Each structure stands twice: as C-alpha cells, then as structure tokens.
mmCIF file of C-alpha atoms in Angstrom:
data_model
loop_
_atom_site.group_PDB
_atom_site.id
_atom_site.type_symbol
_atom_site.label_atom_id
_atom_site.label_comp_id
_atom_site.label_asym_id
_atom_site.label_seq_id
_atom_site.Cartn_x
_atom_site.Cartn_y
_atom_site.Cartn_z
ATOM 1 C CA UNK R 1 0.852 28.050 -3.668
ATOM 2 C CA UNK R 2 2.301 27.240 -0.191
ATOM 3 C CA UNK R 3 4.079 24.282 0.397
ATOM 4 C CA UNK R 4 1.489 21.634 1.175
ATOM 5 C CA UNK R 5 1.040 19.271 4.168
ATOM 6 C CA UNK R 6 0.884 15.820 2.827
ATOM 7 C CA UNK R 7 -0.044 12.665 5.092
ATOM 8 C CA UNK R 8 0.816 9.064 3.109
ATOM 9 C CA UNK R 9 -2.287 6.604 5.056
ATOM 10 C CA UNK R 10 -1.518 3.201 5.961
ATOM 11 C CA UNK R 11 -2.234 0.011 8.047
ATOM 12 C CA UNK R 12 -1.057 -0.004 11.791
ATOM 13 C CA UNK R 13 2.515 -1.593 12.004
ATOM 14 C CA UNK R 14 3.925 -0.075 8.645
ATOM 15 C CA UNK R 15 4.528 3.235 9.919
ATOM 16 C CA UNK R 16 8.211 3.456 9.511
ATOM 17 C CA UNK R 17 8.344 1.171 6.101
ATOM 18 C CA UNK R 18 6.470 3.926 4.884
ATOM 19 C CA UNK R 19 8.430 6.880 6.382
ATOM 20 C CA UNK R 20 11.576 5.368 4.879
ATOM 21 C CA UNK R 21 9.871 5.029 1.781
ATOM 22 C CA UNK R 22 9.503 8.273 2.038
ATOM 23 C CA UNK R 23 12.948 9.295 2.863
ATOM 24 C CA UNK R 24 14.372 7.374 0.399
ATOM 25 C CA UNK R 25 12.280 9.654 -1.910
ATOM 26 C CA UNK R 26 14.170 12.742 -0.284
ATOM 27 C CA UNK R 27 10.736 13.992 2.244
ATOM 28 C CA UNK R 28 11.407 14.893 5.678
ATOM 29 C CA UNK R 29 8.689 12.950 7.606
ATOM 30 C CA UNK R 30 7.047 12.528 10.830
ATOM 31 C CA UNK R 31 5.190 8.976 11.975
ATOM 32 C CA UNK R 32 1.651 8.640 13.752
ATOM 33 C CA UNK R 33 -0.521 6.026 14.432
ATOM 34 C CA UNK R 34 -1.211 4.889 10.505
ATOM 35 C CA UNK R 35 0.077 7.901 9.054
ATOM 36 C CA UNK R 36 3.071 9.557 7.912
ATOM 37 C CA UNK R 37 3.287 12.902 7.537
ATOM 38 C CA UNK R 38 5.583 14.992 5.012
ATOM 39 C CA UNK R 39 5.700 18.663 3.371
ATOM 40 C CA UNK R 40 5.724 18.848 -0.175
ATOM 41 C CA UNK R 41 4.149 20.840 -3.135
ATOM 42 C CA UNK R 42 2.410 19.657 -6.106
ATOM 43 C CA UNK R 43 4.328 17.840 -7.684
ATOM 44 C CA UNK R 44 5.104 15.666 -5.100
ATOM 45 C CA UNK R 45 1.109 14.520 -5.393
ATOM 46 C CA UNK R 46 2.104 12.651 -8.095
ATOM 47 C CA UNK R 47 5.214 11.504 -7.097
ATOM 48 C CA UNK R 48 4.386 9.886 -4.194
ATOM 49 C CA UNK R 49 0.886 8.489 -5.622
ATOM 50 C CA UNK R 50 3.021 6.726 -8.190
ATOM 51 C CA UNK R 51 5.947 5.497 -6.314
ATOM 52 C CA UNK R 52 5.034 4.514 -2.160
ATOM 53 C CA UNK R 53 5.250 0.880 -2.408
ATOM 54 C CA UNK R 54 3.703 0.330 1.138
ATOM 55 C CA UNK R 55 0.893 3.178 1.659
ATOM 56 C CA UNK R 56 -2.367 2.964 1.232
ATOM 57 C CA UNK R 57 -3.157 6.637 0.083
ATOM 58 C CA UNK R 58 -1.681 9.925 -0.089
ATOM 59 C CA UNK R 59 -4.364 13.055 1.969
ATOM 60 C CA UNK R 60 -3.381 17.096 1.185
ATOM 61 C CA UNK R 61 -4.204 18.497 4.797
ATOM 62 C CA UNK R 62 -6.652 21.138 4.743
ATOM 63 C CA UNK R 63 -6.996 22.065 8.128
ATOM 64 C CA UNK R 64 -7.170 21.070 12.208
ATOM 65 C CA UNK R 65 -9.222 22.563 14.927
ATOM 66 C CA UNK R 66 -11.015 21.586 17.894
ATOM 67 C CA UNK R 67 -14.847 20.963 17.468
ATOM 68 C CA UNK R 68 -16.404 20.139 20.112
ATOM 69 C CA UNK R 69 -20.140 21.549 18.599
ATOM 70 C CA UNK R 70 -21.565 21.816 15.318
ATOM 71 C CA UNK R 71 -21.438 25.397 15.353
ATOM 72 C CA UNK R 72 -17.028 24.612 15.952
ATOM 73 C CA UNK R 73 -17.688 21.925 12.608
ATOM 74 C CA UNK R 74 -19.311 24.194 10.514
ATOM 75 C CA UNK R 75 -16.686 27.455 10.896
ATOM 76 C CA UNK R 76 -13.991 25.511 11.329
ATOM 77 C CA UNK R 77 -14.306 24.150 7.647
ATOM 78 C CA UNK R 78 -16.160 27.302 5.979
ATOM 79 C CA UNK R 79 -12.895 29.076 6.777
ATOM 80 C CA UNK R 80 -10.413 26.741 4.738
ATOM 81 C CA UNK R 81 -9.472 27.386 1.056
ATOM 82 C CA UNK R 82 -12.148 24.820 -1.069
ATOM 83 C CA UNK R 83 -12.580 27.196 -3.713
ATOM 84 C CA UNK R 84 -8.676 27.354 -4.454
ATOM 85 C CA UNK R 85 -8.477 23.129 -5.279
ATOM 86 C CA UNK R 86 -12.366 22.025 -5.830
ATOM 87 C CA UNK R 87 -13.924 24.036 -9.350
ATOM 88 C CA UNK R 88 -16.893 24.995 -9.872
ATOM 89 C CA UNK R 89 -18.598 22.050 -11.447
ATOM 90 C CA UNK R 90 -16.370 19.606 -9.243
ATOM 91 C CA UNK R 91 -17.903 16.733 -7.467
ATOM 92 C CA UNK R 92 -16.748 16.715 -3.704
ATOM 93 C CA UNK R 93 -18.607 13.701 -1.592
ATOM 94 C CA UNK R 94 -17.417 13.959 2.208
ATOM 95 C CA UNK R 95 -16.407 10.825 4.515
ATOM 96 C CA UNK R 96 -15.899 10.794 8.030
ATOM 97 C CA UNK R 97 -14.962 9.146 11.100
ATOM 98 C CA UNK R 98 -15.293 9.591 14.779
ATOM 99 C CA UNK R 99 -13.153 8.167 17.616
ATOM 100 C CA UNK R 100 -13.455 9.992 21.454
ATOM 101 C CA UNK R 101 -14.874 12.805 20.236
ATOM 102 C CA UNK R 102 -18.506 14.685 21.502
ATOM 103 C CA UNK R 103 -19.664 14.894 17.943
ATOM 104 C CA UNK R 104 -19.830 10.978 17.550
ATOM 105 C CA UNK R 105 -22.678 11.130 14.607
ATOM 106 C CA UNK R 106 -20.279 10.372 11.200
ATOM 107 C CA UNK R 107 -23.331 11.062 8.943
ATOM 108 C CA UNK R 108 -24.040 14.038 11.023
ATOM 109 C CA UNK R 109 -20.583 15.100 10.814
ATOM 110 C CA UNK R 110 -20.579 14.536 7.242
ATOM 111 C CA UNK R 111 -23.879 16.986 6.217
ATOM 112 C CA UNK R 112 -21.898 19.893 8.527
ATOM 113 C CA UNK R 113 -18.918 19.507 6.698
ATOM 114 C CA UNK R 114 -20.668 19.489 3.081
ATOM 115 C CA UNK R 115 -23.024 22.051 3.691
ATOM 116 C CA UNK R 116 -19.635 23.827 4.802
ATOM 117 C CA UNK R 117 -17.830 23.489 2.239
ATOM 118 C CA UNK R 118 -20.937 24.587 -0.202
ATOM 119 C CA UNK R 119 -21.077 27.451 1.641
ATOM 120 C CA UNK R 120 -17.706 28.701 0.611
ATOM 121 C CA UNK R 121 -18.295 27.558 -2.604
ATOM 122 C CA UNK R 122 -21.045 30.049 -3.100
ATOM 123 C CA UNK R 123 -18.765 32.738 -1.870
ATOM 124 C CA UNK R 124 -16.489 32.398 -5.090
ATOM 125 C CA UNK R 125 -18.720 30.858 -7.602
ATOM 126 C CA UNK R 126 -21.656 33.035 -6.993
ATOM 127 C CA UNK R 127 -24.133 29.895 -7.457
ATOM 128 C CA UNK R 128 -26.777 28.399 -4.903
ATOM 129 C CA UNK R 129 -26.184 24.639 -6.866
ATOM 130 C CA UNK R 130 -22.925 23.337 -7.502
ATOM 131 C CA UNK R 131 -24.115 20.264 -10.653
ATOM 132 C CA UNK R 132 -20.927 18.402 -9.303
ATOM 133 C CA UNK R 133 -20.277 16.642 -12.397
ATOM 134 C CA UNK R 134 -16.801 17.409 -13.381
ATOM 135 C CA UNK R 135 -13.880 15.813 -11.275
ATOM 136 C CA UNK R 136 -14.025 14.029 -8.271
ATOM 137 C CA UNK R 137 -12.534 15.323 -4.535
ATOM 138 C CA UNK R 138 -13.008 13.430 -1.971
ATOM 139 C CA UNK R 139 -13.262 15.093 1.585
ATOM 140 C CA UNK R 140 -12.448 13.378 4.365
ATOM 141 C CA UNK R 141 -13.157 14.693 8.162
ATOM 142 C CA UNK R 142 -11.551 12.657 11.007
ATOM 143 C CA UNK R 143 -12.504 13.393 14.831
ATOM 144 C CA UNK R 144 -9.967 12.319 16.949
ATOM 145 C CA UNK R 145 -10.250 13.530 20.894
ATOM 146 C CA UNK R 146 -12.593 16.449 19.840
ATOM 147 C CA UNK R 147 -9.760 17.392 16.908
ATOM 148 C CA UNK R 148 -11.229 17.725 13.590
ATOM 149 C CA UNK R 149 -8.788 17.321 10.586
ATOM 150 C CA UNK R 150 -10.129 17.673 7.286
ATOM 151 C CA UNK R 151 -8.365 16.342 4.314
ATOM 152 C CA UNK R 152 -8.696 15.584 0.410
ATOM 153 C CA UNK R 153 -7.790 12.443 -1.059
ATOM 154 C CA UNK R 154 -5.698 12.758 -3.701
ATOM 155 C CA UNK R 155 -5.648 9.132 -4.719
ATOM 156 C CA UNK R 156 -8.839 7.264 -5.542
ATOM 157 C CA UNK R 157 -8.925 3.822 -5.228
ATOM 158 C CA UNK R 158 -6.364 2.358 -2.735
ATOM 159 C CA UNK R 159 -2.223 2.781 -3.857
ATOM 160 C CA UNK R 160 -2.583 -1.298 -3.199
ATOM 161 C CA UNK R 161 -4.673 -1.037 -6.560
ATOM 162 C CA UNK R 162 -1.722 -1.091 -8.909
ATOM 163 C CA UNK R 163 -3.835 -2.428 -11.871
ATOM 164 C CA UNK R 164 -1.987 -5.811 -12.778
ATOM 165 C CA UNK R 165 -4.578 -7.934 -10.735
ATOM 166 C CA UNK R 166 -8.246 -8.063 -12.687
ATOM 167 C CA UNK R 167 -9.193 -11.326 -11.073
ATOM 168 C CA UNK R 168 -7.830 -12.902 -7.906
ATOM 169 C CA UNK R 169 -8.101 -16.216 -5.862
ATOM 170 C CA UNK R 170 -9.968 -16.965 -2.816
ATOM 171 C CA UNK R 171 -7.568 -15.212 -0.377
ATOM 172 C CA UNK R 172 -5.513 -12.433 -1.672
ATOM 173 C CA UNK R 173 -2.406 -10.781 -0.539
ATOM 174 C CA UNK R 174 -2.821 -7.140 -0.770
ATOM 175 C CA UNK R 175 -0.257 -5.093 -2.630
ATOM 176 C CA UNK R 176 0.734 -3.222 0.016
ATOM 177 C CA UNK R 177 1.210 -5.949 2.547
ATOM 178 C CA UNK R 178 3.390 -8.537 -0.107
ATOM 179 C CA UNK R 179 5.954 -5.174 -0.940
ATOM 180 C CA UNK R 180 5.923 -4.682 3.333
ATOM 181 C CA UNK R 181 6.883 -8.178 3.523
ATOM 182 C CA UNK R 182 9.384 -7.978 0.392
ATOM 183 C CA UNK R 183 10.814 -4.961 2.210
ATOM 184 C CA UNK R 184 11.057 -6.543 5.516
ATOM 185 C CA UNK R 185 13.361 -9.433 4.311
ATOM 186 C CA UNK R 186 15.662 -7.088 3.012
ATOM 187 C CA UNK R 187 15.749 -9.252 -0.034
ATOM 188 C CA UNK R 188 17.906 -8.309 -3.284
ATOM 189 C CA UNK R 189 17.450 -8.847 -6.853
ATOM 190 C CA UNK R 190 20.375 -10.537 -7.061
ATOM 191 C CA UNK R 191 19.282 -13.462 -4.507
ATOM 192 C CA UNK R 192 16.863 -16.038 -5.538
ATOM 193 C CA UNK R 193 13.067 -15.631 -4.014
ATOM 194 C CA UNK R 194 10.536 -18.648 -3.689
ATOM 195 C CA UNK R 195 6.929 -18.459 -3.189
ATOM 196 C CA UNK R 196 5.416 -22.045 -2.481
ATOM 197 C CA UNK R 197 2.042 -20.596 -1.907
ATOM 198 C CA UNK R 198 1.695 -17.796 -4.295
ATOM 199 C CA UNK R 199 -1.691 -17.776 -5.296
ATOM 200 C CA UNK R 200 -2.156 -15.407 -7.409
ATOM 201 C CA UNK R 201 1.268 -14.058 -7.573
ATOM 202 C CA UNK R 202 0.969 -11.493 -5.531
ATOM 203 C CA UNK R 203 4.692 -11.666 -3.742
ATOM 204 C CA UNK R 204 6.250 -12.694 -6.889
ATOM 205 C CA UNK R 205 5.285 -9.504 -8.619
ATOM 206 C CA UNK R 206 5.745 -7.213 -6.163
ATOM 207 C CA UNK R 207 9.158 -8.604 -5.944
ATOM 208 C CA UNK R 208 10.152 -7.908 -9.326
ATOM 209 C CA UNK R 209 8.671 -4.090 -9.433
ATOM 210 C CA UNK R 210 11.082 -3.957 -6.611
ATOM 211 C CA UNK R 211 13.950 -5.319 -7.948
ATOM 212 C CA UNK R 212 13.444 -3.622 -11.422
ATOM 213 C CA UNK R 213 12.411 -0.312 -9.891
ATOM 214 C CA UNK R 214 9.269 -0.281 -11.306
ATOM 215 C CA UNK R 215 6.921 2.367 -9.692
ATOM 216 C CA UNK R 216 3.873 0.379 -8.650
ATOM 217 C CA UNK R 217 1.596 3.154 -9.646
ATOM 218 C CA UNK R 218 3.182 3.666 -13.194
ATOM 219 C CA UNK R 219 0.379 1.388 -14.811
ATOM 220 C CA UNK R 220 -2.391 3.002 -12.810
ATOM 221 C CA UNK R 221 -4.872 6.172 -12.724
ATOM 222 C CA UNK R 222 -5.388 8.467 -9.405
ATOM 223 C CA UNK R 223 -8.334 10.825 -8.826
ATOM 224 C CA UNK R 224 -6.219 14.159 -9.219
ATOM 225 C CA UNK R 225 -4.809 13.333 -12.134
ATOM 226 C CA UNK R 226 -8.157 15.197 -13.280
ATOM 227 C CA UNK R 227 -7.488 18.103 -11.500
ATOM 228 C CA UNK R 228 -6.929 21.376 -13.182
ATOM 229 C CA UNK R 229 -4.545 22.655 -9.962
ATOM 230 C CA UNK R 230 -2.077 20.095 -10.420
ATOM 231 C CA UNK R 231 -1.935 19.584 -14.105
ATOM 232 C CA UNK R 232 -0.994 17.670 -16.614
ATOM 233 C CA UNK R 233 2.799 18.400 -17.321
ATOM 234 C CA UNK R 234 3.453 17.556 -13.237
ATOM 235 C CA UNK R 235 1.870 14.485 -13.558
ATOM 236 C CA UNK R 236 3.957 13.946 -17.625
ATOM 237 C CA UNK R 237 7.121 14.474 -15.620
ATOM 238 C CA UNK R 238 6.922 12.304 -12.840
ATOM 239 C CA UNK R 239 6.024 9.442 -14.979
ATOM 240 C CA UNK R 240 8.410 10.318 -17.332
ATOM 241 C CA UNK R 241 11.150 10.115 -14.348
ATOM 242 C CA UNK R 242 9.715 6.587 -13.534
ATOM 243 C CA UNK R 243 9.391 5.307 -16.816
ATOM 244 C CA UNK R 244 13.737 6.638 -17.104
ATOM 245 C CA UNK R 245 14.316 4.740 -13.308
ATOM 246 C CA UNK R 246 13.586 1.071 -14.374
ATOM 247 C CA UNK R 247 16.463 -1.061 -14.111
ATOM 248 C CA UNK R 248 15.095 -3.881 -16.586
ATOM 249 C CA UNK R 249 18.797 -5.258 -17.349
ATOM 250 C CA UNK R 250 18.885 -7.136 -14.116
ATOM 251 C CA UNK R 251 18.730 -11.014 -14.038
ATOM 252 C CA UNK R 252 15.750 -12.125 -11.273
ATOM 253 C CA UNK R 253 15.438 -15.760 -10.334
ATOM 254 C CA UNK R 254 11.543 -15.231 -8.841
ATOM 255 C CA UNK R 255 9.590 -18.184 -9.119
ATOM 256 C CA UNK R 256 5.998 -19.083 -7.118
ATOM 257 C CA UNK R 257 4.337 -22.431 -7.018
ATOM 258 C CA UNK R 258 0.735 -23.260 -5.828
ATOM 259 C CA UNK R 259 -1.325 -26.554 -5.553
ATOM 260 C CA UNK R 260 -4.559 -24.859 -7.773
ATOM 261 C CA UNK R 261 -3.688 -24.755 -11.384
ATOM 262 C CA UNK R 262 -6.895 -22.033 -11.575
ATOM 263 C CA UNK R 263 -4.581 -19.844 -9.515
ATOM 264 C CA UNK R 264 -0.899 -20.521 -11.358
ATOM 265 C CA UNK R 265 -3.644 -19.078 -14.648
ATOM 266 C CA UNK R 266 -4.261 -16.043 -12.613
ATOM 267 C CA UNK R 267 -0.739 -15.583 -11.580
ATOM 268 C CA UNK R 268 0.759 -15.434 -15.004
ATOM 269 C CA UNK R 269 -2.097 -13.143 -16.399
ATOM 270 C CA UNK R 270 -1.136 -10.913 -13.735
ATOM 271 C CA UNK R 271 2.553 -11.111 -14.414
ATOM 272 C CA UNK R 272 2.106 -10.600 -18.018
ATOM 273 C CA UNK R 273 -0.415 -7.397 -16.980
ATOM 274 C CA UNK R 274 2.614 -5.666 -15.443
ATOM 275 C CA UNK R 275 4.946 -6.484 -18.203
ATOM 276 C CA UNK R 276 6.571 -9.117 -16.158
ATOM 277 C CA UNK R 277 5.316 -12.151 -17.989
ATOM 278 C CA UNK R 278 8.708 -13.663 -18.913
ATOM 279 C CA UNK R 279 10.728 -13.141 -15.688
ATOM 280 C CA UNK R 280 8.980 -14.492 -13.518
ATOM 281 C CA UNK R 281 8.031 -18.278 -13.518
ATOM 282 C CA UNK R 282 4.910 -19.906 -12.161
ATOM 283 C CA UNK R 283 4.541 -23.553 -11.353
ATOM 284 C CA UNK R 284 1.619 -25.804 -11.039
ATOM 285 C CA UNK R 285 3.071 -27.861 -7.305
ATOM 286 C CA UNK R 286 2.179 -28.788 -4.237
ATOM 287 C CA UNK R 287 4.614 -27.381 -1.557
ATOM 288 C CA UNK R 288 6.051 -30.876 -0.528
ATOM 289 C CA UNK R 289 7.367 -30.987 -4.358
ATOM 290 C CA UNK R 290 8.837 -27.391 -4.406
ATOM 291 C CA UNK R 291 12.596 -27.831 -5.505
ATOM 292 C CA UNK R 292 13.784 -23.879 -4.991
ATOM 293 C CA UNK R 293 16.894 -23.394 -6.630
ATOM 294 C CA UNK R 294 19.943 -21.486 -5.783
ATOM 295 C CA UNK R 295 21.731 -20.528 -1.921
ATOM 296 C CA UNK R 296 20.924 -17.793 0.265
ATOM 297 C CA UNK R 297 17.710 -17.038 -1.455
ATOM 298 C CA UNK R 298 14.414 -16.184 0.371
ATOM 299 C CA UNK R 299 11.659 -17.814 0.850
ATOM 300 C CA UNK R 300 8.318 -15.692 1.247
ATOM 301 C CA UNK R 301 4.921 -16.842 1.437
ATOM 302 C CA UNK R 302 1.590 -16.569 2.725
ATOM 303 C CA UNK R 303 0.467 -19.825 3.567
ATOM 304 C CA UNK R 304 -2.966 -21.222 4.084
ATOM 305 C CA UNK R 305 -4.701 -20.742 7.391
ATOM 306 C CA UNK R 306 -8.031 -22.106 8.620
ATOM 307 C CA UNK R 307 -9.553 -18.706 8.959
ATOM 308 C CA UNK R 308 -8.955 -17.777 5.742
ATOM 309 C CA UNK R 309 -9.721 -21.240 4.084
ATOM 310 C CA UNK R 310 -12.343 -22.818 6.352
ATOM 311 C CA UNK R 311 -10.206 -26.065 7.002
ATOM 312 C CA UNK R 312 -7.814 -26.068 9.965
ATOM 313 C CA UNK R 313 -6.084 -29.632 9.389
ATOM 314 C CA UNK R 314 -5.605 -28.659 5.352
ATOM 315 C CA UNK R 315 -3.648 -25.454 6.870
ATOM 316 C CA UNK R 316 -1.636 -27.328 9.423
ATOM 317 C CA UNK R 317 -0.616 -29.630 6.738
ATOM 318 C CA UNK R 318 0.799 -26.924 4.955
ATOM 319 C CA UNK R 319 2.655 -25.451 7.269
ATOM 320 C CA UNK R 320 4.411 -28.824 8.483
ATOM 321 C CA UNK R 321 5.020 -28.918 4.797
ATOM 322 C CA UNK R 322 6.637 -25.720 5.138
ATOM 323 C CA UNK R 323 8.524 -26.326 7.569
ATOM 324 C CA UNK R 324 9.890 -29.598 5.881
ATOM 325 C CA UNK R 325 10.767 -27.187 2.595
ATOM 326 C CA UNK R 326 12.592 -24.908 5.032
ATOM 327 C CA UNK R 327 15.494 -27.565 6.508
ATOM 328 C CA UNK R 328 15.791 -28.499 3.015
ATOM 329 C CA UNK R 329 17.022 -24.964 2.268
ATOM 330 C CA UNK R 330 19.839 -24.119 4.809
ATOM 331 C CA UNK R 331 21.291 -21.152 3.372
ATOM 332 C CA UNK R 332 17.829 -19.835 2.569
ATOM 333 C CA UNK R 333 15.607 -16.838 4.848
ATOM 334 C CA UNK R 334 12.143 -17.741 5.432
ATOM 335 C CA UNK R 335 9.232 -15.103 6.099
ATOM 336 C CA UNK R 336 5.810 -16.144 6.270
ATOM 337 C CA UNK R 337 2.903 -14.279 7.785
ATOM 338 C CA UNK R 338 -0.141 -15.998 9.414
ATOM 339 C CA UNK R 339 -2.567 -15.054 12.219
ATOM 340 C CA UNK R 340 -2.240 -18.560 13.826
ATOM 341 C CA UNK R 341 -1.255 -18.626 16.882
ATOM 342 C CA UNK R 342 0.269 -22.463 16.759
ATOM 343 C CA UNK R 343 2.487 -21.563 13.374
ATOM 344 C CA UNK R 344 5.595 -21.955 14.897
ATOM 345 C CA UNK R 345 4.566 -25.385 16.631
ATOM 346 C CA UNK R 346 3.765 -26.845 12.901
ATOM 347 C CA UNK R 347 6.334 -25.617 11.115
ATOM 348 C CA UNK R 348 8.968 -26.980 13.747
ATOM 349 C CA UNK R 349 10.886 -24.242 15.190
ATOM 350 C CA UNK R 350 10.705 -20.891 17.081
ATOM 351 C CA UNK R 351 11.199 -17.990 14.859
ATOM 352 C CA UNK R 352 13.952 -15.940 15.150
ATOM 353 C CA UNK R 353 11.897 -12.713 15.288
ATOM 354 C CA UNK R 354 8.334 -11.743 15.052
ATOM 355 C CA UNK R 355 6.963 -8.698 13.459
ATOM 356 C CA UNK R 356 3.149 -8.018 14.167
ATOM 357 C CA UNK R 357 1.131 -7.078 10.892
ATOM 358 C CA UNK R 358 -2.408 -6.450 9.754
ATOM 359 C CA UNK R 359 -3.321 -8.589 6.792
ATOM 360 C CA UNK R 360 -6.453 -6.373 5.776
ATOM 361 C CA UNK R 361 -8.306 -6.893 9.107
ATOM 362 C CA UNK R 362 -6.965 -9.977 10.678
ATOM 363 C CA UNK R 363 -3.918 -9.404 13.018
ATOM 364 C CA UNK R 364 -1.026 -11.670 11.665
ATOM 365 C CA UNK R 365 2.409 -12.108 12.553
ATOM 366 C CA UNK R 366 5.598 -12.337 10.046
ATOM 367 C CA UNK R 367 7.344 -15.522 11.013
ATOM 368 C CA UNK R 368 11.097 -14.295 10.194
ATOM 369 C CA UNK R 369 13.408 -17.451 10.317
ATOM 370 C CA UNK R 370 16.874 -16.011 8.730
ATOM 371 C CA UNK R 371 19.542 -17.784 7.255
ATOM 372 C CA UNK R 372 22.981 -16.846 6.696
ATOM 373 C CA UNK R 373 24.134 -14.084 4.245
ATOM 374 C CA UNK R 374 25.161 -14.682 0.969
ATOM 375 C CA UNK R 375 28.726 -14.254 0.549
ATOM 376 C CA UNK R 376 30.716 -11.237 -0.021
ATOM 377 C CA UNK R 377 32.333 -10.679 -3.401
ATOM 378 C CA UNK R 378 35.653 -10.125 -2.678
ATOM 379 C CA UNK R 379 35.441 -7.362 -5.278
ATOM 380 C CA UNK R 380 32.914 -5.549 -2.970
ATOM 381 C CA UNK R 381 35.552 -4.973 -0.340
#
C-alpha cells in the first residue's frame, strides 16, 4: 500500500501543540485550521491513536475534489478505493458537514456519499446488500468552499477518551485540553504541580502520563483495531513500544485539592484506573487552605466560573482565593483557564500572557502568570 495521508483533528487554537506532538513522534506535518496533516503508513494508525496527547482523532484521507452538484458527489467518491479498507460484511455509517459550499444539505450529502460508496462495493463484492455487521468505518465527508474531502476515522470515540474516567463531576476538563494546558506550562516531572480545583483529577493525571511517558491511549480501544488491513501484530508492536517507553522510576510531587469530597472520591478512582493511584495525592480542601509544597512548582487549575456553575459570586470568590494562593507561592507558575472576562480583575493582577483556548465549546483564555525558573544544577552546565 501507498504511503497514506493522515490528518490528526483537533480544537481551534491547538494546532501547533499537536504538530509538535507530532514531530516529536518523527512525522513531517503541515497545520490547518483544526487539523494537522502528516504522511504515514499503517502502522503509524496505531501509533499516533495511542500516543497524541492533544488531538482529538486521527482521519486516513481518501480523497478531495470539487463538488459543486450531486452528480460531482456521487463520482467523485465512487472513484476512490472503499473496497481496498471497508470488507465485505463491514459496517460503514457516513457523517458530514457543510460550510460555503452549494451542496449545503448534510443529510443529503450523506445518502450521495453512501449510496457511493455501495456502489463500489458491489463492483468487488458482487452483492446488491452489504449486512454491515462486521467492523465499524466511519466515513466522514466535509464541504468546505465547494471542496469535498472524504475521510475514515480511524479512531472511534474521541483520543480525549483515554478510559481512566468512568464517572465525572459537574464540569469536566477534557483530556485533551488538561495535557494542552500541561504542555503549555512547560512543566517537568521533576517540579512540583498543584491543582486547587481538581475536580475530578483531570490535570493531575494527565500530568503524571506525561511525566511517566505513559501513552494516553495505552489503556484504551480504537475502531481499527478491528480492521483486517491493519492487523493485529501493527497494533502488538506499537503497544509493545509504549508499554517499553514508561519511565515509572521518576519521583512526581502531583497533588490536587477540591472543596467536594464526592469529587476527591472520583479523583482517586480515576487515578487508581490509570495505575496512578499511589503517586498522586488527592485532598479533601478548600482553596484558601491549600498549603502547596515545594519552589518553582506550577500551579494549574481550572477554576470555577459562573457559566459553568450557575453562581457568579461563588466563582469570584474563588478566584480572589486564587489569587491569594498565588502571592503565597513566589517561586511558583500559575496557569488557569476561564472564559471570564473579569479573571484577571479577581485574582489581582494582569497576566503575563494570554493564550486563547476552546474548553469544549466555550471560548476561554489560559491566564499564564510565570514565576522564576528553578535553578540550574551546576552539574547541568
């Protein structure tokens, strides 16, 4: 098979965490709006399903063409290779989406595109009914300025599904978003990192995978896992390199502390569901009794906010609180994202730079307030 064209999904602003996610991983890459874009082969499926930290899901690119008619739609897809990734008695639902494009009907889009696709089917299978109960491909086609792009999802449910969270609190951090933050502080295993509102752990954990090299998807299951093209031994070895890449002999100090004792329950359960149970410690406080310990750790947190909570003098509370917590710690970094507007008049001070973020669907900013660097050992020069 030819090398494929490989597109790793994600929310607007995280472009280039996920591109050097990417590179780090040794893919050449190249960034549009909520989607990087890499060659690889299959192998690289896998590897990328189990280890982007920041993505939301990794899409083999069939094809692109213009379609500006149904007629365009329907050849456009008939002509790509199905038959060579979806079997016989696969099941292959279609999605769609439509943005300044003629053919603005989705579901319309999405009965040319099946009836496509089962087309071609037909022309290597030799059936008129495909019983679509074997494993699952899910086709996706996007219309974007009268371009259609057609890809498979190679994932399943979202990469920010790592499968150490069964239950959650009211207001969840996703995945994705706590390892962007993690990533954005440029925090280190070897510096202490504080959550004061860490519900149910979300930060915490993600910090550890990170600073154990844990792949986040190492405890999960993805869609093509089932597929015959790919197969099992690709999918054995890439897990097998993960499993070989976990630096579990370093010392974390990661601790998170939240006013609900129903969430500090969830939090450990979580831990302890990623095989983090004992190295990371949970505490039953209210912010204004946090005692972080340690210098030049960081501080990271996604505080309370009336939108998400329904009570807008509880959140500004917390955030003064925050703020209090912060001068207390003056070798410490701070990074806290929120989609109010008035953070930086409650916690006390101007922030020394502001990164804008999408916290599922709310537009947020990181609050970066960054203390000095630890110390070098003068063994590292």
């Amino acid at each position: 098979m030819n090398t494929l064209t490989l597109i790793a999904t994600c929310p607007m602003g995280l472009e280039a965490l996920v591109a050097r996610e990417l590179k780090e991983l040794g893919y050449e890459t190249r960034t549009e709006n909520g989607r990087v874009c890499f060659e690889g082969e299959l192998e690289d499926i896998a590897r990328t399903n189990l280890w982007l930290r920041t993505a939301d899901r990794v899409l083999i690119k069939m094809g692109e063409f213009p379609a500006t008619t149904f007629d365009e739609l329907f050849e456009g897809t008939k002509a790509l290779d199905w038959p060579d990734w979806i079997p016989e008695h696969g099941e292959f639902p279609v999605e769609g989406r439509s943005h300044k494009s003629q053919l603005s009907s989705v579901p319309a889009c999405q009965g040319i595109v099946k009836k496509a696709v089962v087309e071609k089917m037909k022309q290597r299978y030799h059936h008129e009914w495909f019983a679509e109960d074997g494993p699952r491909y899910v086709i996706e086609v996007s219309l974007l300025n009268d371009i259609a792009m057609l890809t498979l999802d190679t994932t399943g449910p979202s990469l920010h599904k790592r499968g150490y969270r069964r239950v959650a609190t009211e207001a969840p951090l996703k995945e994705t978003m706590a390892a962007a933050m993690i990533q954005l502080s440029r925090w280190r295993p070897e510096r202490p990192l504080y959550d004061p509102f860490c519900g149910s752990g979300t930060l915490a954990i993600e910090a550890a995978l990170i600073g154990w090299n844990i792949a986040p998807g190492i405890r999960r299951s993805f869609s093509s896992e089932a597929w015959p093209i790919i197969g099992e031994s690709n999918w054995e070895r890439v897990r097998e390199e993960a499993y070989d890449a976990v630096k579990d002999d370093i010392e974390l100090e990661i601790t998170g502390s939240d006013i609900d004792p129903g969430a500090i329950e969830i939090a450990r359960a979580a831990a302890k569901k990623a095989g983090l149970g004992g190295e990371i410690s949970f505490q039953h406080l209210p912010v204004n009794k946090a005692v972080p310990l340690g210098d030049y750790g960081c501080l990271l947190t996604n505080p309370p906010y009336g939108q998400r909570l329904g009570d807008d003098r509880e959140a500004e509370t917390a955030v003064r609180q925050l703020g209090t917590l912060a001068k207390r710690l003056p070798t410490w970094s701070m990074f806290a994202i929120s989609p109010a507007k008035s953070f930086e008049h409650y916690f006390g001070r101007a922030a020394d730079k502001k990164r804008k973020l999408y916290n599922g669907r709310i537009e947020c900013a990181l609050y970066q307030y960054l203390g000095p660097l630890p110390p070098r050992n003068r063994t590292d020069s």
